Tab-separated table of C-alpha atoms in Angstrom:
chain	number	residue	atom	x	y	z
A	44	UNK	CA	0.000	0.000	0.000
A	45	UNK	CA	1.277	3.549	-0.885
A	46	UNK	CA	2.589	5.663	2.315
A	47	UNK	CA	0.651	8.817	1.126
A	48	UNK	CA	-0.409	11.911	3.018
A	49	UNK	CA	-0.030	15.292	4.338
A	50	UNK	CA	1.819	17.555	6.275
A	51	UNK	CA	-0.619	18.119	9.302
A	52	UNK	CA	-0.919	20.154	12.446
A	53	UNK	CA	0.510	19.077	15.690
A	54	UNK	CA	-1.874	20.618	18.614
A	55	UNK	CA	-3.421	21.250	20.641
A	56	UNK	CA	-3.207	17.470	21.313
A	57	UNK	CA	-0.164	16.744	19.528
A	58	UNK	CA	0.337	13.378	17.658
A	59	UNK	CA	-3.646	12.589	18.713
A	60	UNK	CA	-4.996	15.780	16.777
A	61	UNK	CA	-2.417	15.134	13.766
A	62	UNK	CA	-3.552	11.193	13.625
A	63	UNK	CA	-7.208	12.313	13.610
A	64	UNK	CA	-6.349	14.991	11.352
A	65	UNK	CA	-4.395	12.560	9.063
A	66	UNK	CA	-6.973	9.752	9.123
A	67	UNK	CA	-9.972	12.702	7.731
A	68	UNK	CA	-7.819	13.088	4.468
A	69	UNK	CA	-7.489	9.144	4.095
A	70	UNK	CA	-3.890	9.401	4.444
A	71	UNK	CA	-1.551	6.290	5.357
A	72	UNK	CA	1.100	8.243	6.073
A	73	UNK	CA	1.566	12.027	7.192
A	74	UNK	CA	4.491	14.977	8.344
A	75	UNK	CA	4.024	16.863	11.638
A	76	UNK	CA	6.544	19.472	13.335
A	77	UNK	CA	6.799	18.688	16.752
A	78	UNK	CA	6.244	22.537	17.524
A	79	UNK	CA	5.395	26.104	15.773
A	80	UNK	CA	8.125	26.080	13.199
A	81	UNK	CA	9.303	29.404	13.401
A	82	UNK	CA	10.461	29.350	17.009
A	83	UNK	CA	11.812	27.152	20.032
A	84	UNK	CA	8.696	26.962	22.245
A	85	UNK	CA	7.940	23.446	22.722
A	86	UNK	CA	5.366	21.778	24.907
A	87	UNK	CA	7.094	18.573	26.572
A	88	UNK	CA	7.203	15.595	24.474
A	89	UNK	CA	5.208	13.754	27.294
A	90	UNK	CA	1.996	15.353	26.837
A	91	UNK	CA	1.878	15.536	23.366
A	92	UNK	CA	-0.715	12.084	23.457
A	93	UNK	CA	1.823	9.968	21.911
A	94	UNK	CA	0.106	6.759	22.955
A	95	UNK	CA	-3.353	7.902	21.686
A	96	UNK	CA	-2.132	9.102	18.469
A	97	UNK	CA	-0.098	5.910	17.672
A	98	UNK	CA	-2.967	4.068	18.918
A	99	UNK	CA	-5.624	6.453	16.102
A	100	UNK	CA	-2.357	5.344	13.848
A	101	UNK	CA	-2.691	1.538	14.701
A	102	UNK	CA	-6.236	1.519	13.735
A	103	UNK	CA	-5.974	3.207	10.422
A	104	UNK	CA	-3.176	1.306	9.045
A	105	UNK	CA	-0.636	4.059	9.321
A	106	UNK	CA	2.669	2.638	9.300
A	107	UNK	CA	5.244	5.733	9.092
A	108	UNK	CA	5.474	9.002	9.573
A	109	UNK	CA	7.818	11.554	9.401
A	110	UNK	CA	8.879	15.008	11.329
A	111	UNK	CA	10.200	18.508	9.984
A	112	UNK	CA	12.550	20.210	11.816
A	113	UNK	CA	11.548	23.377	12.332
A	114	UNK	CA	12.882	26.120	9.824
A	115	UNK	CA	14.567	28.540	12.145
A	116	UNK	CA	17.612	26.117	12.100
A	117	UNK	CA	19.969	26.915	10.038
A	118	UNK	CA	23.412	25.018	10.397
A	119	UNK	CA	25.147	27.597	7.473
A	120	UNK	CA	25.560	30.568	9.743
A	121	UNK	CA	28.819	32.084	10.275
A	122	UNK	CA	26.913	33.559	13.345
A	123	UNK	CA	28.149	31.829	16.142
A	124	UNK	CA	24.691	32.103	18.430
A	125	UNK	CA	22.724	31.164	15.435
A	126	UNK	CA	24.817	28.130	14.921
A	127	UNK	CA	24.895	27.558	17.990
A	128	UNK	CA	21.317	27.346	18.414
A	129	UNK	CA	20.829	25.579	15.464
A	130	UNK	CA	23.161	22.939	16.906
A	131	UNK	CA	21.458	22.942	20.216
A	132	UNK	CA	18.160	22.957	18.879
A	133	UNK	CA	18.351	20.006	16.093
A	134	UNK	CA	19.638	17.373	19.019
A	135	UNK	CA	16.182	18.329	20.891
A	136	UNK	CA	13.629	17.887	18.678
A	137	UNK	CA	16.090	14.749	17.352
A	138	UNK	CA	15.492	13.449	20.884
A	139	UNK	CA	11.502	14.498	20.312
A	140	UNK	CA	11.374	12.521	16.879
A	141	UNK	CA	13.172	9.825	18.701
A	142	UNK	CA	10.392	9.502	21.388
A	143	UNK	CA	7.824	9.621	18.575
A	144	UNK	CA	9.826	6.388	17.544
A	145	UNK	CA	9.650	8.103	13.949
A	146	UNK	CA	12.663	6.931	11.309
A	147	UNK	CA	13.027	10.336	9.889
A	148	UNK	CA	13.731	13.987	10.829
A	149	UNK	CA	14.037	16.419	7.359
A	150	UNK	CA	16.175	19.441	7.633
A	151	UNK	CA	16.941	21.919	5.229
A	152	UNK	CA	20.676	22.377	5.254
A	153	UNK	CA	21.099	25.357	6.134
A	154	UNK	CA	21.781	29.071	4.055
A	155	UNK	CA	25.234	30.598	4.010
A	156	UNK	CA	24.084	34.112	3.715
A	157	UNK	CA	26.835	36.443	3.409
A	158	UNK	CA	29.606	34.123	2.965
A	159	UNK	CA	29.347	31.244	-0.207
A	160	UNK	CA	28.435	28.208	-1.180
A	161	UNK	CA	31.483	26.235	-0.102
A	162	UNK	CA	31.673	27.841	3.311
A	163	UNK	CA	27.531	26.852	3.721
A	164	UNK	CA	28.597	23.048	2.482
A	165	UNK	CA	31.747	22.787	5.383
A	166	UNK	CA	29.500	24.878	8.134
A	167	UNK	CA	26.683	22.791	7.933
A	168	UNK	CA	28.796	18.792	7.534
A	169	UNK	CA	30.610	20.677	11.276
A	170	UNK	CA	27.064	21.252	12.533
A	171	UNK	CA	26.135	17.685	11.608
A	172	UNK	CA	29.174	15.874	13.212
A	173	UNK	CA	28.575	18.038	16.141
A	174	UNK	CA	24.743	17.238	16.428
A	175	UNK	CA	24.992	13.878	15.661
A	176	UNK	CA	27.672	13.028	18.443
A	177	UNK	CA	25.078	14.708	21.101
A	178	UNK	CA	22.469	12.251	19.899
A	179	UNK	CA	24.444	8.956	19.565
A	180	UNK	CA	21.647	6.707	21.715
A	181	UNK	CA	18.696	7.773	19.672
A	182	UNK	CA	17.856	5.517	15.954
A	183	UNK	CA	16.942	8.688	13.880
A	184	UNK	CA	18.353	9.692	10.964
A	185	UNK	CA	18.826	12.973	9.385
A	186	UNK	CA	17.085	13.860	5.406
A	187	UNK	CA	18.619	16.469	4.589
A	188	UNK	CA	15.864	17.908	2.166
A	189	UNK	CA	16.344	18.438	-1.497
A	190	UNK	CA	16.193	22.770	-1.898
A	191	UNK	CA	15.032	24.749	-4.924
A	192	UNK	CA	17.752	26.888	-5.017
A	193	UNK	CA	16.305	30.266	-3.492
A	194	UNK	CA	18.738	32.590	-2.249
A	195	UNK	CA	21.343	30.924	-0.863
A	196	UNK	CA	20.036	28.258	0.262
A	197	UNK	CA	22.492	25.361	0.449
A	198	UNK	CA	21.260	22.008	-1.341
A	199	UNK	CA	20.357	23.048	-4.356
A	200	UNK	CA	21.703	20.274	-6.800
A	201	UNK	CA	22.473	16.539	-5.882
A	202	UNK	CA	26.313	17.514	-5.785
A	203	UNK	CA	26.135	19.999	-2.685
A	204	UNK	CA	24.100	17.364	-0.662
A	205	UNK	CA	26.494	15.236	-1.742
A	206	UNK	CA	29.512	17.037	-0.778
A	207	UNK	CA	27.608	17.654	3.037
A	208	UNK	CA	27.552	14.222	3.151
A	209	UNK	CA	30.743	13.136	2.278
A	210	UNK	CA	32.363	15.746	5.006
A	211	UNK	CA	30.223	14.019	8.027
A	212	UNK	CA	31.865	11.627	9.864
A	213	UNK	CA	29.155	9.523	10.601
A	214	UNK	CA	26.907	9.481	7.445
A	215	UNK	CA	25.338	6.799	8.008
A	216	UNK	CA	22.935	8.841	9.708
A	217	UNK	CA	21.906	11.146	7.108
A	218	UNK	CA	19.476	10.331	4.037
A	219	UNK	CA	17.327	12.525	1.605
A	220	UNK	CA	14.091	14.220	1.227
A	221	UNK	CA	13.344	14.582	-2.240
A	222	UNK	CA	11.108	17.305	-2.888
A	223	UNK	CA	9.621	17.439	-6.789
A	224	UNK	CA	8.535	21.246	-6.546
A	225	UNK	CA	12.073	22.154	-5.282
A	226	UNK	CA	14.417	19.795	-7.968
A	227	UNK	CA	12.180	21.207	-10.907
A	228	UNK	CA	12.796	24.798	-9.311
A	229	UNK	CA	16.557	24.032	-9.207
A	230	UNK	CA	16.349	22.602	-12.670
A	231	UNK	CA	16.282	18.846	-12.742
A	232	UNK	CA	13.801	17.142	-15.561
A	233	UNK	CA	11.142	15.275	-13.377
A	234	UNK	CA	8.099	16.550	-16.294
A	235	UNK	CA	10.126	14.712	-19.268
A	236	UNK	CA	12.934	12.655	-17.569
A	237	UNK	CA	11.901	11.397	-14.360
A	238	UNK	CA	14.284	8.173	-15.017
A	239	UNK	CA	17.052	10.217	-15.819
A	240	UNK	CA	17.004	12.583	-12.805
A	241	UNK	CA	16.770	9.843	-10.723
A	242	UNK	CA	19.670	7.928	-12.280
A	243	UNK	CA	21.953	11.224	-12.006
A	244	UNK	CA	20.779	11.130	-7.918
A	245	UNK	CA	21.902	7.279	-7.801
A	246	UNK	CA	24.881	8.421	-9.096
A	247	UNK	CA	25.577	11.223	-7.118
A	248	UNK	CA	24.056	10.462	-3.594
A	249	UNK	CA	22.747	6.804	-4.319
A	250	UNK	CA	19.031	5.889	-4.185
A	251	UNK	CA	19.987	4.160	-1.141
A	252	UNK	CA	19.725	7.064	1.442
A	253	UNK	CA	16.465	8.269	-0.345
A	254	UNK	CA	13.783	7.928	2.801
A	255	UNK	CA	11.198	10.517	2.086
A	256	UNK	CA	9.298	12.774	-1.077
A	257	UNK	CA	7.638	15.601	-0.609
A	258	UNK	CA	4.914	15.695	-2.877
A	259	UNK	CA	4.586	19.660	-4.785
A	260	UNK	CA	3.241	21.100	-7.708
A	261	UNK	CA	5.222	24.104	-8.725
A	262	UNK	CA	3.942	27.483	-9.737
A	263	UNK	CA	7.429	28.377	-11.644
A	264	UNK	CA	8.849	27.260	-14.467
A	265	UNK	CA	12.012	24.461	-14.511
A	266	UNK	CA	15.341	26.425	-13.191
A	267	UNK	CA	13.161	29.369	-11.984
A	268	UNK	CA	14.541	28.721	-8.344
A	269	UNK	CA	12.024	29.824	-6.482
A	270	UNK	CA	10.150	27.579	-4.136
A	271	UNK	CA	6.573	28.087	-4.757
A	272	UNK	CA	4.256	25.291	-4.249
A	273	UNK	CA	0.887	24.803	-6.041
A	274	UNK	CA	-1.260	21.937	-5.404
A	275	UNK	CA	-1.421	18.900	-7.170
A	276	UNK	CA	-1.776	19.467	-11.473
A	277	UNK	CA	-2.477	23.065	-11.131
A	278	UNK	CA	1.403	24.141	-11.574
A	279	UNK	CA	4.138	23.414	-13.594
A	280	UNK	CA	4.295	19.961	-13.155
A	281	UNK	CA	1.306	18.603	-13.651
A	282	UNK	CA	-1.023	15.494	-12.446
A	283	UNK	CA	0.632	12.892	-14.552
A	284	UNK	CA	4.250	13.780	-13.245
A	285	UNK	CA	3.370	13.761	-9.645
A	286	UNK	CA	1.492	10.587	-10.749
A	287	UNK	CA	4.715	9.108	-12.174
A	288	UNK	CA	6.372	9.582	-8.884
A	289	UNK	CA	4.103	8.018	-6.072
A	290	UNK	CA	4.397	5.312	-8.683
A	291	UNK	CA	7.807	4.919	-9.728
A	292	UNK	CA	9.236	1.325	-8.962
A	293	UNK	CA	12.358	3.089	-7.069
A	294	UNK	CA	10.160	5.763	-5.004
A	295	UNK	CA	6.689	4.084	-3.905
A	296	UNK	CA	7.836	2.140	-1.287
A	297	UNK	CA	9.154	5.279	0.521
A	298	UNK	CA	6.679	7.858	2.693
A	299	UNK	CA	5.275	10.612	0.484
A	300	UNK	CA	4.040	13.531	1.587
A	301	UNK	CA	1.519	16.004	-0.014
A	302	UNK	CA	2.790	20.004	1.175
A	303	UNK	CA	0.420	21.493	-1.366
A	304	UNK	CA	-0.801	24.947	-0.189
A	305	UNK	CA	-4.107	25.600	1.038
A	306	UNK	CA	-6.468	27.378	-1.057
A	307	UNK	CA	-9.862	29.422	-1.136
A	308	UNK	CA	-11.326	33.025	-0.381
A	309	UNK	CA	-12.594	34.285	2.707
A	310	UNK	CA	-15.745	31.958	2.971
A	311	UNK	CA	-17.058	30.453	6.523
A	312	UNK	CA	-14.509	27.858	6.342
A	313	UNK	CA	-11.057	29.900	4.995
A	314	UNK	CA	-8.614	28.419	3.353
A	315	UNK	CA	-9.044	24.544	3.338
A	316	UNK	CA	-6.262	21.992	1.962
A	317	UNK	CA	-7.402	19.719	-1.373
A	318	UNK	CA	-5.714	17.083	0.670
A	319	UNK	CA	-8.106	14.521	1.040
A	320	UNK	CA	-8.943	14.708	-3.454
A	321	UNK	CA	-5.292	14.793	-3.681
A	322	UNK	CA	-4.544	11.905	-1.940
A	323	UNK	CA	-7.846	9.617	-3.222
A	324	UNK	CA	-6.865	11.021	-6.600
A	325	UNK	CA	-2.959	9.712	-6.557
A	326	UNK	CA	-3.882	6.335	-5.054
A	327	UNK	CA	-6.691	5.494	-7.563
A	328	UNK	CA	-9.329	5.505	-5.505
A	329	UNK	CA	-11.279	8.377	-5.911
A	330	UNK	CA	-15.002	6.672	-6.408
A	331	UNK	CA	-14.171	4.508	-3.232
A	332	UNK	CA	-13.338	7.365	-0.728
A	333	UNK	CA	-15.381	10.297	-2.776
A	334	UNK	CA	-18.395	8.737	-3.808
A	335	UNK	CA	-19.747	8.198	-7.185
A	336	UNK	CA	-21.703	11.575	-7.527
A	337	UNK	CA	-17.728	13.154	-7.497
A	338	UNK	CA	-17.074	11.567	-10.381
A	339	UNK	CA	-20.232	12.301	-12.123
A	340	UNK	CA	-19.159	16.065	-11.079
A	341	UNK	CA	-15.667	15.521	-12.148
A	342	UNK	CA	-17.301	14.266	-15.478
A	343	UNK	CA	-19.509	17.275	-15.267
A	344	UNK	CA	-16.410	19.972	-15.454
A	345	UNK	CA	-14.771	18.243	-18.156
A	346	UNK	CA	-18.142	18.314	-20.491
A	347	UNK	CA	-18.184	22.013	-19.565
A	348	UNK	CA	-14.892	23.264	-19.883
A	349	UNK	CA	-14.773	20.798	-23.021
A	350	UNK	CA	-17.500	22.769	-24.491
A	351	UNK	CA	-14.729	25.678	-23.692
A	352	UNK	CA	-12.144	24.407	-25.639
A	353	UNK	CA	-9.853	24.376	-22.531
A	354	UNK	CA	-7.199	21.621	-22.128
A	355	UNK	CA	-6.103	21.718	-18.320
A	356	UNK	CA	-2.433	21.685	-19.313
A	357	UNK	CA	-2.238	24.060	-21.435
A	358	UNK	CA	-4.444	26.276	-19.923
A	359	UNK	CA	-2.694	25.552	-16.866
A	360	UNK	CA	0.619	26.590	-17.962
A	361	UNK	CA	-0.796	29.064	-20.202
A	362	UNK	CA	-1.835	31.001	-17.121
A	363	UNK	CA	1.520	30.729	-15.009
A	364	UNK	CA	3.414	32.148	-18.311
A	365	UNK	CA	0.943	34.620	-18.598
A	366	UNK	CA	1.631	35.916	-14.835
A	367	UNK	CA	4.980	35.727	-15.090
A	368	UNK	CA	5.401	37.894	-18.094
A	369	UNK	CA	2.957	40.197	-16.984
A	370	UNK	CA	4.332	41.971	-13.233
A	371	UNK	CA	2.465	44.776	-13.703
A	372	UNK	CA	-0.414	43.518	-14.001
A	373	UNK	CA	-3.900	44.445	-11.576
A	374	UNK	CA	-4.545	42.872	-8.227
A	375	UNK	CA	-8.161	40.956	-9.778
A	376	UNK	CA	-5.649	40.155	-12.577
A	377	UNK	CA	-3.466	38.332	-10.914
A	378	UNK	CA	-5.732	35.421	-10.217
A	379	UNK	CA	-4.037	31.840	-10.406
A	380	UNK	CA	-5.235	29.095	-12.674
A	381	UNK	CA	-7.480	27.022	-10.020
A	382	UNK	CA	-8.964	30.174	-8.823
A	383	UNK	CA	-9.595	31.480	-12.486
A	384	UNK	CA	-11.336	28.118	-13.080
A	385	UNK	CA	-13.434	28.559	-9.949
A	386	UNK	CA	-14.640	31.702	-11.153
A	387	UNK	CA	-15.597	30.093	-14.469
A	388	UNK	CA	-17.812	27.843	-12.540
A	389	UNK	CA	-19.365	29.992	-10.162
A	390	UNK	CA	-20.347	32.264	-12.881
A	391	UNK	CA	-22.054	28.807	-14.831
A	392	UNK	CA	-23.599	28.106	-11.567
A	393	UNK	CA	-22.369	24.655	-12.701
A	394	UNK	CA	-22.452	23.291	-8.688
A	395	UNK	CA	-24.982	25.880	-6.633
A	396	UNK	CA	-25.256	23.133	-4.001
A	397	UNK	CA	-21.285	22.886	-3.163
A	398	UNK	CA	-18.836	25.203	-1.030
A	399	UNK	CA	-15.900	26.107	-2.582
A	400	UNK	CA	-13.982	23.955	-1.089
A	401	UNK	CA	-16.223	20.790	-2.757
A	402	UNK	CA	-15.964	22.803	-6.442
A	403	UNK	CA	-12.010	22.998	-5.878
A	404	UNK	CA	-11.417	19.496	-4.666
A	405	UNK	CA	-13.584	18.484	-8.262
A	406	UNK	CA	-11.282	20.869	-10.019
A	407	UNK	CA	-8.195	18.653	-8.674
A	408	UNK	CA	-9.814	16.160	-10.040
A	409	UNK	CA	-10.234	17.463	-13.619
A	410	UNK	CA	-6.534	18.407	-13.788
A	411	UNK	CA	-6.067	14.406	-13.512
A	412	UNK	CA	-9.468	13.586	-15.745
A	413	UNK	CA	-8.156	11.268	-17.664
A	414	UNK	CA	-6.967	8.714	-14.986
A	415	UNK	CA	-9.989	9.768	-12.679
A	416	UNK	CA	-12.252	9.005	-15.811
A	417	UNK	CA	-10.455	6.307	-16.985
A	418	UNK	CA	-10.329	8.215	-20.754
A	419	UNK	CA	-8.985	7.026	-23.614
């Protein structure tokens, strides 16, 4: 069975809430942080209801999970209390993922900021021999986290990873998240040569220490190197590539993870994830966790937007070129593909009984119509 899910929130009753949380998308595997990640408040790892969430776990058939470390760690600084904190503050929530009894912590490297890229590659392989020999009792292991190559970010290509790794003493402790929004923002293939990318990484770093994917759609173009996630078939990417990759022979055995943004206007429920179509969509079993009438509405939209002449690919990516060749352009104009299409079904009043969180999650499923469907 794929290990498919979603990043999910970790409070205010810690790995219960994210279980339950996980288990309402149909996921059979999911991401949490251990804490806000933008600062070092933590609540202790003992009354975080660890036995009730693996318990809500146990019952659903989830067999693996994963944890992020939290982003304000950043082993590249030349600034000795950032380092140092960075240091301090990767061994703890090491020690948290540890008491989780989770496999997998992913880290982005670190950024070198004013110094360059072969500073950020030695400061962050000293930060890992240094955190790793303050956690030496504890089974976890390190993915460093394939990066899209914003700023200066350090991890941007299969080579600098590779280099990290190669300067830490005990690298047996350190595998890879493989993100597909950040490798196609740093360049790498995955639309037309999924094989070949992954080749070139078994080459360089060695499918071996592959342990996790996060699962993105991209809103920039290949090389654009900006780290901008869309959700599933409404970016750069598209459904079929993202398809290709939950199942690819050398990746589906490993935990994927959806970290598509949330999306939706200022209704009575916000902003709500497409998660749960996501997920049913990429493990083929849409009808059984959807129902029937989703497909007949999935069906619906492609008659429709048919009758439009609209292909979602290219109108898709027609879209995305169109806002980024156009910076000027209005506020109202700035609209993104899914939410364009929205509008185009509002104004049909093609579903006046669904929320727009029901239209959007059918609109994730016409970007992957033809699998959904079953079309020729």
């Amino acid at each position: 069975m794929l290990k498919i899910g979603s990043h999910v929130s970790c409070s205010p009753k810690g790995l219960l809430c994210a279980a339950e949380e996980a288990v309402s998308y149909g996921s059979s595997s999911f991401m949490i942080y251990t804490g806000a990640p933008q600062n070092t408040r933590r609540k202790p790892i003992e009354e975080m209801y660890v036995s009730e969430g693996l318990e809500v776990m146990k019952q659903h058939g989830i067999p693996e999970i994963v944890v992020h470390a939290p982003y304000i760690i950043n082993l590249g600084s030349y600034k000795e209390s950032t380092y140092e904190l960075a240091v301090r503050f990767l061994q703890e929530e090491i020690k948290r993922t540890h008491y989780l009894g989770v496999r997998n912590i992913v880290l982005h490297p670190g950024a070198y900021t004013d110094k360059d890229a072969e500073y950020g590659i030695a400061r962050i392989a000293e930060g890992l021999n240094e955190v790793l020999k303050g956690v030496k009792d504890t089974k976890v292991k390190i993915a460093l986290e394939t990066m899209a190559g914003k700023g200066t970010e350090v991890g941007r290509s299969f080579e600098e990873l590779a280099a990290i790794i190669d300067k830490v003493e005990d690298n047996d402790q350190l595998t890879i998240c493989l993100d597909t929004c950040h490798i196609h923002d740093a360049g790498y293939d995955i639309v037309n040569d999924l094989d070949g990318v992954l080749k070139e990484f078994d080459r360089v770093i060695g499918l071996d220490r592959l342990a996790v994917v996060h699962l993105n759609d991209s809103k920039n173009p290949r090389g654009a190197g900006k780290d901008r996630h869309a959700p599933v078939g409404s970016g750069y990417l598209g459904f079929e590539t993202i398809s290709s990759v939950v199942n690819h022979e050398k990746l589906k055995h490993l935990p994927m993870i959806l970290e598509t943004p949330w999306i939706g206007g200022k209704t009575d429920q916000g902003e709500r994830p497409m998660y749960e179509a996501e997920i049913a969509i990429l493990r083929g079993n849409a009808e059984e966790r959807l129902g029937s009438e989703y497909l007949e509405d999935v069906d619906r939209l492609n008659h429709f937007f048919t009758k439009q002449d609209l292909d979602s690919r290219k109108y898709v990516l027609g879209v995305w070129d169109l806002l980024k060749n156009d910076a000027k352009a209005k506020k109202e104009d700035k609209r993104e593909p899914m939410e364009r299409l929205y509008d185009m079904v509002v104004a049909e009043n093609l579903f006046p009984e669904l929320n727009e969180e029901q239209i959007n999650h059918r609109l994730t499923g016409w970007f992957a119509a033809k699998s959904v469907l079953q079309l020729a």
